[in-house]
Coordinates of C-alpha atoms in Angstrom, one line a residue:
M1 CA 44.6 -58.0 -126.7
E2 CA 46.1 -54.9 -125.2
R3 CA 46.1 -51.7 -127.2
T4 CA 49.2 -51.8 -129.3
G5 CA 50.8 -49.1 -131.5
Y6 CA 52.4 -49.8 -134.9
T7 CA 54.8 -47.3 -136.6
T8 CA 53.1 -46.3 -139.8
N9 CA 53.6 -44.2 -142.9
Y10 CA 50.5 -42.8 -144.7
S11 CA 50.7 -41.1 -148.0
D12 CA 48.2 -39.6 -150.5
K13 CA 48.1 -36.7 -153.0
N14 CA 48.7 -34.2 -150.3
G15 CA 51.9 -35.7 -149.0
E16 CA 53.2 -38.2 -146.4
I17 CA 52.5 -38.5 -142.7
A18 CA 54.4 -40.4 -140.1
T19 CA 51.8 -41.7 -137.6
T20 CA 50.8 -44.6 -135.4
I21 CA 48.1 -47.2 -136.0
W22 CA 46.6 -48.3 -132.7
N23 CA 45.0 -51.7 -132.4
D24 CA 42.9 -53.0 -129.5
G25 CA 42.3 -56.4 -131.2
K26 CA 39.0 -55.3 -132.7
V27 CA 39.4 -51.7 -133.9
L28 CA 42.2 -49.9 -135.8
S29 CA 42.7 -46.2 -135.3
L30 CA 45.1 -43.5 -136.3
S31 CA 45.4 -39.7 -136.4
L32 CA 46.0 -37.9 -139.8
R33 CA 46.1 -34.1 -140.1
E34 CA 44.5 -33.7 -136.7
I35 CA 41.6 -36.0 -137.7
E36 CA 41.0 -39.3 -136.0
F37 CA 40.1 -42.3 -138.1
S38 CA 39.0 -45.8 -137.0
G39 CA 37.6 -49.0 -138.4
S40 CA 37.7 -52.8 -138.0
D41 CA 39.7 -53.2 -141.2
F42 CA 42.5 -51.3 -143.0
D43 CA 40.0 -50.4 -145.8
S44 CA 37.2 -49.2 -143.6
L45 CA 39.0 -46.3 -141.7
S46 CA 36.4 -43.6 -141.3
P47 CA 36.4 -40.2 -139.4
V48 CA 35.5 -40.8 -135.8
K49 CA 33.7 -37.4 -135.5
E50 CA 31.9 -35.2 -137.9
H51 CA 34.1 -32.6 -139.6
N52 CA 33.5 -29.7 -141.9
P53 CA 34.0 -30.3 -145.6
S54 CA 37.2 -28.2 -145.8
E55 CA 38.9 -30.4 -143.3
L56 CA 37.8 -33.6 -145.0
S57 CA 38.8 -32.2 -148.4
L58 CA 42.4 -33.1 -147.5
F59 CA 41.4 -36.8 -148.0
T60 CA 39.7 -38.9 -150.5
L61 CA 36.8 -40.8 -149.0
N62 CA 34.6 -43.5 -150.5
H63 CA 31.5 -44.4 -148.4
N64 CA 33.2 -42.3 -145.7
C65 CA 36.3 -44.5 -145.7
L66 CA 39.8 -43.6 -146.6
C67 CA 41.0 -44.4 -150.2
S68 CA 43.4 -43.1 -152.8
C69 CA 46.2 -43.6 -150.4
T70 CA 49.0 -45.9 -149.3
I71 CA 49.4 -47.3 -145.8
S72 CA 52.7 -48.9 -144.7
T73 CA 53.0 -50.3 -141.2
V74 CA 55.0 -52.9 -139.2
I75 CA 53.3 -55.4 -136.8
P76 CA 55.4 -57.4 -134.4
V77 CA 54.5 -61.1 -134.6
P78 CA 55.7 -64.2 -132.7
V79 CA 57.2 -66.8 -135.0
I80 CA 57.9 -70.4 -134.3
S81 CA 61.1 -71.7 -135.9
N82 CA 61.9 -75.3 -135.2
N83 CA 60.3 -75.2 -131.8
R84 CA 62.0 -71.9 -130.9
L85 CA 59.8 -68.8 -130.2
L86 CA 61.2 -65.7 -132.0
M87 CA 59.8 -62.2 -132.5
G88 CA 59.5 -61.1 -136.0
N89 CA 58.1 -58.2 -137.9
L90 CA 55.3 -58.3 -140.5
H91 CA 55.7 -55.4 -142.9
I92 CA 52.5 -54.3 -144.5
H93 CA 52.2 -52.2 -147.6
L94 CA 48.6 -51.5 -148.7
E95 CA 47.5 -49.4 -151.7
L96 CA 43.8 -48.3 -151.7
G97 CA 42.7 -47.1 -155.1
E98 CA 40.3 -44.5 -156.5
P99 CA 36.5 -44.5 -156.0
K100 CA 34.5 -46.2 -158.7
E101 CA 31.3 -44.7 -160.0
N102 CA 29.3 -47.8 -159.1
G103 CA 30.7 -48.0 -155.6
G104 CA 33.8 -49.5 -154.1
I105 CA 37.3 -48.6 -155.2
D106 CA 39.3 -49.7 -158.3
R107 CA 41.9 -51.6 -156.5
E108 CA 43.2 -52.9 -153.2
E109 CA 46.8 -54.1 -153.4
L110 CA 48.4 -55.7 -150.4
F111 CA 52.1 -56.6 -150.1
L112 CA 53.6 -58.4 -147.1
N113 CA 57.1 -59.0 -145.9
L114 CA 57.9 -61.2 -142.9
S115 CA 61.3 -60.7 -141.3
V116 CA 62.6 -62.7 -138.4
E117 CA 66.2 -63.5 -137.4
N118 CA 68.0 -64.3 -140.7
I119 CA 64.7 -64.9 -142.6
S120 CA 63.1 -62.5 -144.9
V121 CA 60.1 -63.6 -147.1
K122 CA 58.0 -61.4 -149.3
T123 CA 54.7 -62.0 -151.1
R124 CA 55.4 -62.9 -154.7
K125 CA 52.6 -60.6 -155.9
T126 CA 50.0 -58.3 -154.4
F127 CA 46.8 -59.6 -152.9
G128 CA 43.4 -58.4 -152.0
W129 CA 43.1 -60.4 -148.7
F130 CA 45.4 -61.0 -145.7
D131 CA 44.3 -64.7 -146.0
D132 CA 45.9 -65.2 -149.4
A133 CA 48.9 -63.0 -148.7
L134 CA 49.8 -64.8 -145.4
G135 CA 49.2 -68.1 -147.2
D136 CA 51.8 -67.1 -149.8
I137 CA 54.3 -66.1 -147.1
H138 CA 53.9 -69.4 -145.3
S139 CA 54.2 -71.4 -148.6
Q140 CA 57.7 -70.0 -148.9
L141 CA 58.8 -70.8 -145.3
E142 CA 60.7 -73.9 -144.3
K143 CA 58.8 -76.7 -142.6
G144 CA 58.6 -75.9 -138.9
V145 CA 58.5 -72.1 -139.4
Y146 CA 55.2 -70.2 -139.0
I147 CA 53.6 -67.2 -137.5
K148 CA 52.1 -68.1 -134.1
S149 CA 48.7 -66.4 -134.4
C150 CA 45.0 -67.1 -135.1
F151 CA 45.7 -67.4 -138.8
N152 CA 47.5 -70.7 -138.1
C153 CA 45.3 -71.9 -135.3
A154 CA 43.3 -75.2 -135.6
F155 CA 40.2 -73.5 -134.2
S156 CA 39.8 -70.7 -136.8
A157 CA 38.0 -70.5 -140.1
Y158 CA 36.7 -67.9 -142.6
Y159 CA 33.0 -67.6 -143.4
P160 CA 32.3 -69.7 -146.5
G161 CA 30.3 -66.9 -148.1
G162 CA 33.1 -64.4 -148.2
Y163 CA 35.0 -62.0 -145.9
G164 CA 36.9 -58.7 -145.9
L165 CA 40.5 -57.7 -146.3
F166 CA 41.5 -58.2 -142.6
G167 CA 40.0 -59.2 -139.3
G168 CA 37.2 -61.5 -140.4
L169 CA 38.5 -64.7 -139.0
A170 CA 36.1 -66.7 -136.8
C171 CA 37.4 -68.4 -133.6
F172 CA 35.7 -71.6 -132.5
R173 CA 37.8 -72.3 -129.4
G174 CA 34.6 -72.3 -127.3
S175 CA 33.0 -74.9 -129.5
R176 CA 36.0 -76.9 -130.6
A177 CA 34.2 -80.3 -130.2
L178 CA 31.8 -79.2 -132.9
F179 CA 34.4 -77.5 -135.1
V180 CA 36.9 -80.4 -135.3
N181 CA 34.2 -82.5 -137.0
T182 CA 33.6 -80.0 -139.8
V183 CA 34.7 -81.2 -143.2
T184 CA 32.7 -79.2 -145.8
K185 CA 31.5 -75.6 -146.1
T186 CA 28.0 -76.8 -145.4
D187 CA 29.2 -78.4 -142.1
L188 CA 30.8 -75.1 -141.2
L189 CA 27.7 -73.1 -141.9
K190 CA 25.7 -75.4 -139.7
I191 CA 27.8 -74.6 -136.6
W192 CA 28.7 -71.0 -137.6
S193 CA 26.5 -69.5 -134.8
S194 CA 28.6 -71.4 -132.2
M195 CA 31.8 -69.4 -132.9
T196 CA 33.3 -67.6 -129.9
E197 CA 34.2 -64.4 -131.7
C198 CA 35.7 -62.8 -134.8
V199 CA 39.4 -62.2 -134.5
Q200 CA 42.3 -60.6 -136.4
E201 CA 44.7 -62.9 -138.3
I202 CA 47.5 -61.6 -136.1
Y203 CA 45.7 -62.2 -132.8
L204 CA 47.0 -64.8 -130.4
C205 CA 45.2 -66.3 -127.3
P206 CA 46.5 -68.9 -124.7
E207 CA 44.5 -71.7 -126.4
F208 CA 46.4 -71.6 -129.7
L209 CA 46.9 -74.9 -131.3
K210 CA 48.7 -75.2 -134.6
T211 CA 46.6 -76.2 -137.5
P212 CA 47.4 -79.8 -138.6
P213 CA 49.2 -79.9 -142.0
S214 CA 46.3 -81.8 -143.6
R215 CA 43.6 -79.3 -142.6

């Protein structure tokens, strides 16, 4: 995946910032108040370099990751609509809550809106994972309409033991003969080490194959 930039609005107690999230397919990065942040997930964005406390005091960090903020961005996505390839936009609105005394943050609220041609579909509530939010979007689309990405690929799966907000999707395109025979979580765990790589839900490779409706 080539490094791609997404128009982004960041806001916290100290105001709003118009910026760009850069994505190379593995790492997200953005610049805020002259400080560079990066991470593999939207909720794991940490300062790239060490900074003095006065500079970092402009942000709220939990385990060195941004929180107590809102991130809104737009990601272009290919959409199949009745065998036609269209370009749509996936609007992302993520609220990261306050640090908790026992670790973590008190909330992660994700809201998505897919717009393409004359279609506009929003999540019916907020979610804590892209998996569930994208599932809600697709459940509202007409038959034959879907985002063409790893999320809908027949060779992808999530780790049965749990995964993060974004970017924890496993690709099995290199071991598809093993993967197509998995039925249970136990089956998947047995072949987990054969996965090709972890990918983002919005990633797309030339070997994409639409997930069968029954899977």
